[in-house]
PDB file of C-alpha atoms in Angstrom:
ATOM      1  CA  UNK L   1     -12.411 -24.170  -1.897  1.00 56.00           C
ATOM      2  CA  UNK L   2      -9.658 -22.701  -2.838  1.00 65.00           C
ATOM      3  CA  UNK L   3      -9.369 -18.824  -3.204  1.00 70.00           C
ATOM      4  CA  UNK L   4      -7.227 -15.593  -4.052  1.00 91.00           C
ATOM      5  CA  UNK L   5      -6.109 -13.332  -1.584  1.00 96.00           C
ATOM      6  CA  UNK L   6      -7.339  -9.676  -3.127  1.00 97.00           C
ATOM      7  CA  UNK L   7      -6.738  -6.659  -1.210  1.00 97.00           C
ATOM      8  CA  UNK L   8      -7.547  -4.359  -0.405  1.00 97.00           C
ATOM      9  CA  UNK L   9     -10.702  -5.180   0.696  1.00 97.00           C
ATOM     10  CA  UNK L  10     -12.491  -2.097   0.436  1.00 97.00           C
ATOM     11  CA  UNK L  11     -11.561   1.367  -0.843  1.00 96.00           C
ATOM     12  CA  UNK L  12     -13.463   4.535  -0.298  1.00 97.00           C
ATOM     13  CA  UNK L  13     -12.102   7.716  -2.518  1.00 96.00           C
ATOM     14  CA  UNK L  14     -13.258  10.891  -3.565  1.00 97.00           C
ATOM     15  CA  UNK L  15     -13.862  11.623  -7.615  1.00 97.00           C
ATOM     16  CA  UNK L  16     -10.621  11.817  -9.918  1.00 98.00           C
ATOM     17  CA  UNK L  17      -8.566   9.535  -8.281  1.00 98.00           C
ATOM     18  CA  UNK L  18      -6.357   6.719  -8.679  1.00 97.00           C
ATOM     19  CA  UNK L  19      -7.056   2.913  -7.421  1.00 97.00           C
ATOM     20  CA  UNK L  20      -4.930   0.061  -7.110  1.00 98.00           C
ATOM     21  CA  UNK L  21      -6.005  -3.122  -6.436  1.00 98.00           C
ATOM     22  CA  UNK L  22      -3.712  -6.473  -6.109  1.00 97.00           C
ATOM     23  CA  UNK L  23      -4.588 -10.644  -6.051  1.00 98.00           C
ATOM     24  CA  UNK L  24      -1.922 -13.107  -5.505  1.00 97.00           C
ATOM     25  CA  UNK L  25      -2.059 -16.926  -5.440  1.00 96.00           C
ATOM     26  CA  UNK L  26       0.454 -19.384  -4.075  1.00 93.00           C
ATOM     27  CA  UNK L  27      -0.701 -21.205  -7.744  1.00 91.00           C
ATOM     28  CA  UNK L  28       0.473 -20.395 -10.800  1.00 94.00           C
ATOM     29  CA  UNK L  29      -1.717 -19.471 -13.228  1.00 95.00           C
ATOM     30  CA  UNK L  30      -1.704 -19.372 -17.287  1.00 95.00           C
ATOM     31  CA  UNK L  31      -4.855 -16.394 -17.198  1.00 95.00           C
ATOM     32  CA  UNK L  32      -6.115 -14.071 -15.432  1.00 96.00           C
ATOM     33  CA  UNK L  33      -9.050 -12.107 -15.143  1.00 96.00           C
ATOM     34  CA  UNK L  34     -10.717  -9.017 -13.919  1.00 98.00           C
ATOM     35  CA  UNK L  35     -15.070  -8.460 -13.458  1.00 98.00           C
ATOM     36  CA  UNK L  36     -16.934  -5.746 -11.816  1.00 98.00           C
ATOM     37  CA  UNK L  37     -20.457  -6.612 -10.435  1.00 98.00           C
ATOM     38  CA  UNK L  38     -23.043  -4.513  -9.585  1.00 96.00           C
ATOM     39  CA  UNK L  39     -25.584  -5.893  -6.705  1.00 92.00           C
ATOM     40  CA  UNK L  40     -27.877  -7.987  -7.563  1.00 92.00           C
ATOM     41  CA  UNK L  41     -26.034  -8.503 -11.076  1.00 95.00           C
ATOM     42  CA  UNK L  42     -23.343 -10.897 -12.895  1.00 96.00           C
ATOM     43  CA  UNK L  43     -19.931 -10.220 -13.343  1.00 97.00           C
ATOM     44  CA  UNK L  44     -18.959  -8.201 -15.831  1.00 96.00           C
ATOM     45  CA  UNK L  45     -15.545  -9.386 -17.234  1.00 95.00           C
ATOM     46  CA  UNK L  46     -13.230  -6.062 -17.784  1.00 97.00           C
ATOM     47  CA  UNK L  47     -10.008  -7.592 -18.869  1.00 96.00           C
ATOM     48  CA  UNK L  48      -8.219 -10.388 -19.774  1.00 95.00           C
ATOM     49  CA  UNK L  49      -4.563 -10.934 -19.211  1.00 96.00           C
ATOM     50  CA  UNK L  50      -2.865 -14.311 -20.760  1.00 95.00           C
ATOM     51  CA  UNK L  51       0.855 -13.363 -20.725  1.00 95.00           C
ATOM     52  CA  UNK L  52       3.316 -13.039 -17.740  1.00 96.00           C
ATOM     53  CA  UNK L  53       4.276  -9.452 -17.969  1.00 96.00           C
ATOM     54  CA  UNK L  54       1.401  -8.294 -19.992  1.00 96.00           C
ATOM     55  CA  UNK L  55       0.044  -5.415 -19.348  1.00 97.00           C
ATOM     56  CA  UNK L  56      -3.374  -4.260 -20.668  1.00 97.00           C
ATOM     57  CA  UNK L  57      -5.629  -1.416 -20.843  1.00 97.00           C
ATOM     58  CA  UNK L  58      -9.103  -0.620 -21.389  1.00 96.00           C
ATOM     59  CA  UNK L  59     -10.111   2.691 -21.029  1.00 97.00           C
ATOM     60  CA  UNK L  60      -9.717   4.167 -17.295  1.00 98.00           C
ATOM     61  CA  UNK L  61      -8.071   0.434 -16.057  1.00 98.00           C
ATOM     62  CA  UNK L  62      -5.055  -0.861 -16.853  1.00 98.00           C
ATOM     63  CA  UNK L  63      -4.134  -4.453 -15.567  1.00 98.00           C
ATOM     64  CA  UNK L  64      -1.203  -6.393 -15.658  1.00 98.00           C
ATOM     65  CA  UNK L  65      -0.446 -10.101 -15.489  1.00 97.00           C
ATOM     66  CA  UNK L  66       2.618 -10.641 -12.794  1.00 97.00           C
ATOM     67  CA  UNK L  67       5.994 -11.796 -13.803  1.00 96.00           C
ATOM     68  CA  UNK L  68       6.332 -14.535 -11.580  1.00 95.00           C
ATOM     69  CA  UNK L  69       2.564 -15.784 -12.931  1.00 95.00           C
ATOM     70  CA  UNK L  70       1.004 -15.464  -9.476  1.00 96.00           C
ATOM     71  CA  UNK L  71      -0.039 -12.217  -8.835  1.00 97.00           C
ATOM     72  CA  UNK L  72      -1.968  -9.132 -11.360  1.00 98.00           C
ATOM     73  CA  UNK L  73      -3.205  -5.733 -10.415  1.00 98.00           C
ATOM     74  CA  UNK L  74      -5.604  -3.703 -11.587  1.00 98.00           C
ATOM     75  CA  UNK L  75      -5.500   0.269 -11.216  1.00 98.00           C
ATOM     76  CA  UNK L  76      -8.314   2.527 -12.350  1.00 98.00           C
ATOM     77  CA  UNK L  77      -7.216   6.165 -13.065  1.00 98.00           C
ATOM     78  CA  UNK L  78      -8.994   9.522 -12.248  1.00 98.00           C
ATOM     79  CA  UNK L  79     -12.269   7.370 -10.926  1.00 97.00           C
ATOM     80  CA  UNK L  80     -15.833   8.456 -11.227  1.00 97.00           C
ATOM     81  CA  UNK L  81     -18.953   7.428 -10.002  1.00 96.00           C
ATOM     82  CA  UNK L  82     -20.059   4.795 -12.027  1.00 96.00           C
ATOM     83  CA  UNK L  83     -16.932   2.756 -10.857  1.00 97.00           C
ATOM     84  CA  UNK L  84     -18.644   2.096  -7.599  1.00 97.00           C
ATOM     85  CA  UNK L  85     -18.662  -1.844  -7.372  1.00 97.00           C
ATOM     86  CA  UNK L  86     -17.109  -5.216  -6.230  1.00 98.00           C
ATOM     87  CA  UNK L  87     -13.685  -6.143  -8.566  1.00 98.00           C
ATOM     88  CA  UNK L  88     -13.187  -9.575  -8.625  1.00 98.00           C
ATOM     89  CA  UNK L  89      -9.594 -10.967  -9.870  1.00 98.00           C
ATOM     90  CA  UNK L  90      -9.725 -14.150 -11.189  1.00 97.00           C
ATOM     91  CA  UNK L  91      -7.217 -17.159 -12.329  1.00 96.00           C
ATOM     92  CA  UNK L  92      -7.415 -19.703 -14.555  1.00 95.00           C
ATOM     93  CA  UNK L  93      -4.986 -23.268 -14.872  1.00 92.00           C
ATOM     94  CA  UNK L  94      -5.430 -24.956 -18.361  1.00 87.00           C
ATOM     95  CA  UNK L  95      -7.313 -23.037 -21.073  1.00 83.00           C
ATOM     96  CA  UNK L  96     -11.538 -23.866 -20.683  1.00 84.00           C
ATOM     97  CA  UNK L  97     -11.037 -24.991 -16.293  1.00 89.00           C
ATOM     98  CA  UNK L  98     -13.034 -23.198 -13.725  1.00 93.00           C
ATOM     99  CA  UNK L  99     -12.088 -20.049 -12.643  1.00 95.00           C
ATOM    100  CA  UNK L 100     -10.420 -19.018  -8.469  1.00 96.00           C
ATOM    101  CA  UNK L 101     -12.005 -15.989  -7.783  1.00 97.00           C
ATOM    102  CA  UNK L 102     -10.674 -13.874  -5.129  1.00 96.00           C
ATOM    103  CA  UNK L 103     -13.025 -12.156  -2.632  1.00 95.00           C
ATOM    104  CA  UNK L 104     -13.170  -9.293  -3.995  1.00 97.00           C
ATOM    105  CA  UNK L 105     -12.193  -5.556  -3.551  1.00 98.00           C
ATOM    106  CA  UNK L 106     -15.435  -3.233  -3.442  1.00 98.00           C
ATOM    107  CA  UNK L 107     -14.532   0.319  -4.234  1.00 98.00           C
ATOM    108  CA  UNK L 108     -16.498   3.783  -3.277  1.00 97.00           C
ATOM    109  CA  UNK L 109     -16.871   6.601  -5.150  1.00 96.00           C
ATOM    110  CA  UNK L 110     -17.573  10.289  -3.622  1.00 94.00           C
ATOM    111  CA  UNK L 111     -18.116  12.854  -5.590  1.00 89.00           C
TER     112      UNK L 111
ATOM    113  CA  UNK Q   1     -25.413  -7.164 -22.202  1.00 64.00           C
ATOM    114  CA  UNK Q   2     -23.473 -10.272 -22.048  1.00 68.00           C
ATOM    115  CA  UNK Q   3     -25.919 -12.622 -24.179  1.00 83.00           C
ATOM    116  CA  UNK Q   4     -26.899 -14.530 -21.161  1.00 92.00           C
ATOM    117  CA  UNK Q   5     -30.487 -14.642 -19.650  1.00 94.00           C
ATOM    118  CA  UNK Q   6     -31.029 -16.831 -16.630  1.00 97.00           C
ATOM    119  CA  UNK Q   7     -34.271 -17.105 -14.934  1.00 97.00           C
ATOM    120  CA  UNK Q   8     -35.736 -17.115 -12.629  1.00 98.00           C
ATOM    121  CA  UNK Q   9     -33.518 -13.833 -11.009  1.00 97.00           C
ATOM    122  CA  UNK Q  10     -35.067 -14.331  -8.321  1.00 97.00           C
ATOM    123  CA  UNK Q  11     -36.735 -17.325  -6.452  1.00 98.00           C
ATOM    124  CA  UNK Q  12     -37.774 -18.078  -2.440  1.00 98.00           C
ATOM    125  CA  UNK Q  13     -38.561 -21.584  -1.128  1.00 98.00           C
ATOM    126  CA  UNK Q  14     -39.085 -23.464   1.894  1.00 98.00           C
ATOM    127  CA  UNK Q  15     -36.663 -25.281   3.197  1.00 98.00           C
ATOM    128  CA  UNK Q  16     -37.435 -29.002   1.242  1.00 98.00           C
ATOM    129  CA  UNK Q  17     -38.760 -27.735  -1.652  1.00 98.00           C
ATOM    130  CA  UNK Q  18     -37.230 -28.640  -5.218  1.00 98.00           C
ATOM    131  CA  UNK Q  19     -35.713 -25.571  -7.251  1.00 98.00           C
ATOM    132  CA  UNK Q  20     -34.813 -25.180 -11.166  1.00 98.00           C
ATOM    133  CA  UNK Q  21     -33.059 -22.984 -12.767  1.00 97.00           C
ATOM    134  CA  UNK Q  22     -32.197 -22.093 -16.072  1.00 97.00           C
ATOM    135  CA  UNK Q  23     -29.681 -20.552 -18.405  1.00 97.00           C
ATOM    136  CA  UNK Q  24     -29.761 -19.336 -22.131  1.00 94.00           C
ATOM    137  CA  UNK Q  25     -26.690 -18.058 -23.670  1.00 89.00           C
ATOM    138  CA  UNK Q  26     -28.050 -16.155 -27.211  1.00 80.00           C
ATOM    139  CA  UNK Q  27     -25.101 -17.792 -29.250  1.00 77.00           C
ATOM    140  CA  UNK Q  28     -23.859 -20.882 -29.434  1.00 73.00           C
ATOM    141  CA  UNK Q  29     -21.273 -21.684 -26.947  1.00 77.00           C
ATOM    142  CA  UNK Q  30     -18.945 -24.859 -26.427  1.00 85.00           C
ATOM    143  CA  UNK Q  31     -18.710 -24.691 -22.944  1.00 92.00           C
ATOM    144  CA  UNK Q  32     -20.934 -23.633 -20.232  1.00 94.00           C
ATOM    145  CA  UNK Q  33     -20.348 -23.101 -16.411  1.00 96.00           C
ATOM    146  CA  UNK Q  34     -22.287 -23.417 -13.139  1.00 97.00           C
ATOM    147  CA  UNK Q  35     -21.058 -21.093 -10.183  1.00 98.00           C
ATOM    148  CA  UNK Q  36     -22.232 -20.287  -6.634  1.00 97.00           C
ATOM    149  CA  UNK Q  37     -21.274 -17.012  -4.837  1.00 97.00           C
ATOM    150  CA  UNK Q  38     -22.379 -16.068  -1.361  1.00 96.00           C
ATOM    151  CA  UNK Q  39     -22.502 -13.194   0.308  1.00 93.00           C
ATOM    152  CA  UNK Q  40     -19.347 -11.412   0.508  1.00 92.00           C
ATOM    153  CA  UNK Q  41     -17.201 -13.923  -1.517  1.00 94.00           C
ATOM    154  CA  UNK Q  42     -16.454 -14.206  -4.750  1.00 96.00           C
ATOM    155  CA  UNK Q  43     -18.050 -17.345  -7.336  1.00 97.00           C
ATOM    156  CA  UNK Q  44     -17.604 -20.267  -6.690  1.00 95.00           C
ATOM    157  CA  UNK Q  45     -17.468 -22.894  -9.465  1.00 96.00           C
ATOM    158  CA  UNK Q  46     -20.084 -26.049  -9.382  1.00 97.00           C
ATOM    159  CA  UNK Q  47     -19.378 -27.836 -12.406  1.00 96.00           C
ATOM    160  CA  UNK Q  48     -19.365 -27.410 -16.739  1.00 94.00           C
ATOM    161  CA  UNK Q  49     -20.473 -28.638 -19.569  1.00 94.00           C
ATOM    162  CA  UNK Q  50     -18.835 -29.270 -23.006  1.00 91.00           C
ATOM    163  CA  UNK Q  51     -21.755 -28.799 -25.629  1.00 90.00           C
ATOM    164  CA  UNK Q  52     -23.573 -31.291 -23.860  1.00 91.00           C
ATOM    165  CA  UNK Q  53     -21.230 -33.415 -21.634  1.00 92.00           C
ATOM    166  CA  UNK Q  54     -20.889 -32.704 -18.192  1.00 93.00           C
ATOM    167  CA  UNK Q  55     -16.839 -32.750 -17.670  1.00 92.00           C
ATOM    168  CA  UNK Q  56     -16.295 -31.963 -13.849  1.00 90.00           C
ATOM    169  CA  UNK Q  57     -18.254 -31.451 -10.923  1.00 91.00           C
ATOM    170  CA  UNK Q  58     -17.119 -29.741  -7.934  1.00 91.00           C
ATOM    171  CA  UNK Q  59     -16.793 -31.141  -4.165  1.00 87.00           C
ATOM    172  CA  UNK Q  60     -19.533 -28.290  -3.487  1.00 86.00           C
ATOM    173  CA  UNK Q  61     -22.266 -29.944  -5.961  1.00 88.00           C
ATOM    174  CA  UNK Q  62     -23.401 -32.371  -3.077  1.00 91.00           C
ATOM    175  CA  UNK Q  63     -25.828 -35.389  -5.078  1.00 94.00           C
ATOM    176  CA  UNK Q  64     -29.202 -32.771  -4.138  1.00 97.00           C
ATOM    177  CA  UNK Q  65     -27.719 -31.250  -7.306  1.00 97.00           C
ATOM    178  CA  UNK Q  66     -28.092 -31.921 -11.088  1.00 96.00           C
ATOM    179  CA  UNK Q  67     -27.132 -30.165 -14.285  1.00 97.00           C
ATOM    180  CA  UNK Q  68     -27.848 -30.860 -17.963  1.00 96.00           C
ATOM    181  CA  UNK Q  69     -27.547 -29.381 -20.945  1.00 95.00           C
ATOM    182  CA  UNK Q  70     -29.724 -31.646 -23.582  1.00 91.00           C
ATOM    183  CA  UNK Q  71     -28.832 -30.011 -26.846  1.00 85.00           C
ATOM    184  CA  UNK Q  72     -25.070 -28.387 -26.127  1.00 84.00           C
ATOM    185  CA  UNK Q  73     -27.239 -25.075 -25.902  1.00 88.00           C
ATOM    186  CA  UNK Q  74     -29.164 -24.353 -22.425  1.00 94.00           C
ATOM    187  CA  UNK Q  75     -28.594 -25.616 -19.122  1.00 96.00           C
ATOM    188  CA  UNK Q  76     -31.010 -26.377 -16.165  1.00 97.00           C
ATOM    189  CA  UNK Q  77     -29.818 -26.913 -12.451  1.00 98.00           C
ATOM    190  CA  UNK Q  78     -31.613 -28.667 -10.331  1.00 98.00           C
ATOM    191  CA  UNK Q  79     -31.628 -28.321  -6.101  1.00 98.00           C
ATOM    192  CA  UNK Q  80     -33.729 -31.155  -4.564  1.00 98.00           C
ATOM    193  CA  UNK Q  81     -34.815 -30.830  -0.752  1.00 98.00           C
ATOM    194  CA  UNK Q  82     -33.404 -27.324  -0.593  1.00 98.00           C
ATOM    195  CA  UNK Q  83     -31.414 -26.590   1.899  1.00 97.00           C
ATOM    196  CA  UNK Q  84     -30.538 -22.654   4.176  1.00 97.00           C
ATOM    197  CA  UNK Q  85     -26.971 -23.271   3.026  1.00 96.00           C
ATOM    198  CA  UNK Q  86     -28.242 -23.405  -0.470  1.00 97.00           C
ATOM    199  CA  UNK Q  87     -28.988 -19.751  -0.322  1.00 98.00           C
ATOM    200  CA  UNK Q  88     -26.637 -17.993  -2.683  1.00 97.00           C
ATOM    201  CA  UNK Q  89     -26.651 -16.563  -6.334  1.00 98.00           C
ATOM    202  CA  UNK Q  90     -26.050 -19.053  -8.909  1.00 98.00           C
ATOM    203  CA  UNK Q  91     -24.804 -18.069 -11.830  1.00 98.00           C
ATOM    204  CA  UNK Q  92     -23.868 -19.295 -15.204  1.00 97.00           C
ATOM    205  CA  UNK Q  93     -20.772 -18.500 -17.615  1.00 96.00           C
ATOM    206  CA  UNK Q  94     -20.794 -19.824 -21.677  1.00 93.00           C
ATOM    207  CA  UNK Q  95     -17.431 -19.060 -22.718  1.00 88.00           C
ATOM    208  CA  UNK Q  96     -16.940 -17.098 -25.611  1.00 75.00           C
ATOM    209  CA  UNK Q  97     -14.630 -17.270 -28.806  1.00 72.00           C
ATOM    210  CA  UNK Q  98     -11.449 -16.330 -26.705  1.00 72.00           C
ATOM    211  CA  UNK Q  99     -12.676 -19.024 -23.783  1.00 79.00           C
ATOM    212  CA  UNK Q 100     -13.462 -16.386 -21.635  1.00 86.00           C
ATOM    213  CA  UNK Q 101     -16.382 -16.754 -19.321  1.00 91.00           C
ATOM    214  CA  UNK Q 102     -19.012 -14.273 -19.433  1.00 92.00           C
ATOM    215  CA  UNK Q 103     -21.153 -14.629 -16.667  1.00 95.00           C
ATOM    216  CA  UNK Q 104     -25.316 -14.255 -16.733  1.00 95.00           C
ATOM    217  CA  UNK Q 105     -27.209 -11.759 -14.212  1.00 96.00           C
ATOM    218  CA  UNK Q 106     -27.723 -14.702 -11.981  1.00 97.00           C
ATOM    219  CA  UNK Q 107     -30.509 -16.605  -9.759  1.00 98.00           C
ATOM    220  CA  UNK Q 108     -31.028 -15.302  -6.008  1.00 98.00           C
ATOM    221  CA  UNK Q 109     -32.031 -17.888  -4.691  1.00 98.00           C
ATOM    222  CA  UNK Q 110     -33.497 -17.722  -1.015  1.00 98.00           C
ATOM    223  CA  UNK Q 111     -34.542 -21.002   1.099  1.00 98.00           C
ATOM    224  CA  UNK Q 112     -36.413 -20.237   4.217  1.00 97.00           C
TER     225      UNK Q 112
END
């Protein structure tokens, strides 16, 4: 089916830094989402972006909803442990249709 | 805690064997979703519910599978003669008041 191209695909940094992390779609889409999932565990939806342009914070991450309505980013400032996981972007058409996920961008954390 | 339980987490078959599994959001919630995610890649949708019509169904929800949601409130899905391809974790999403999709911990499910 159809997916999101997320990169990178993994990320290993030490403690206290930065992280970007990028999706794009050749679709345009009217939301889109970021989770983090732990093994063995659901995704955990961290923000939600409905605007082209907006940008949105929560805590450590800020995300932001591309201009051109196929592309967001997600950066995580001065990481810690506990941000060790997969981040999945996701995008959404209408309002209420499935979700594209990308493949994800799993992220370690050294301390 | 998203308000989601799904059970069982965890569940191995033989290959052949019917599997069902089930998903309680707390709340109520209008719409419901059915996902699949495989190692390494990211979910995968199978299908929703709208209290308790089922709206769309996905190319991947071959006819082995079935979904309902009786009473607009839980939702069971169904795998008959089980399949290794139908290992994954399957996973369900009510959406809450914003239509977001807050996913439950999931069903590993693991066909021999």
């Amino acid at each position: 089916g159809q997916q999101l191209n997320q990169s990178p695909q993994s990320m290993f940094i030490q403690e206290g830094e930065d992280v970007s992390m990028n999706c794009t779609s050749s679709s345009i889409f009217n939301t889109w989402l970021w989770y983090k999932q732990d093994p063995g565990e659901g995704p955990v939806l961290l923000i939600a972006l409905y605007k082209a342009g907006e940008l949105t914070s929560n805590g450590r991450l800020t995300a932001q909803f591309g201009i051109t309505r196929k592309d967001s980013f997600l950066n995580i400032s001065a990481s810690i442990p506990s941000d060790v996981g997969i981040y999945f972007c996701a995008g959404q058409g209408q309002a209420g249709t499935a979700l594209i996920f990308g493949k994800g961008t799993t992220l370690s954390v050294s301390s | 805690d998203t308000g989601v339980s799904q059970d069982p987490r965890h569940k191995i078959t033989k290959r052949g064997q019917n599997v069902t599994f089930r998903c309680d959001p707390i709340s109520e919630h209008n719409r419901l979703y059915w996902y699949r995610q495989t190692l390494g890649q990211g979910p995968e949708f199978l299908t929703y519910f709208q209290n308790e019509a089922q709206l769309e169904k996905s190319r991947l929800l071959s006819d082995r599978f079935s979904a309902e949601r009786p009473k607009g409130s839980f939702s069971t899905l169904e795998i008959q003669r089980t399949e290794q391809g139908d290992s994954a974790m399957y996973l369900c999403a009510p959406t809450g008041a914003g239509n977001e999709q807050f996913f439950g911990p999931g069903t590993r499910l693991t066909v021999l």
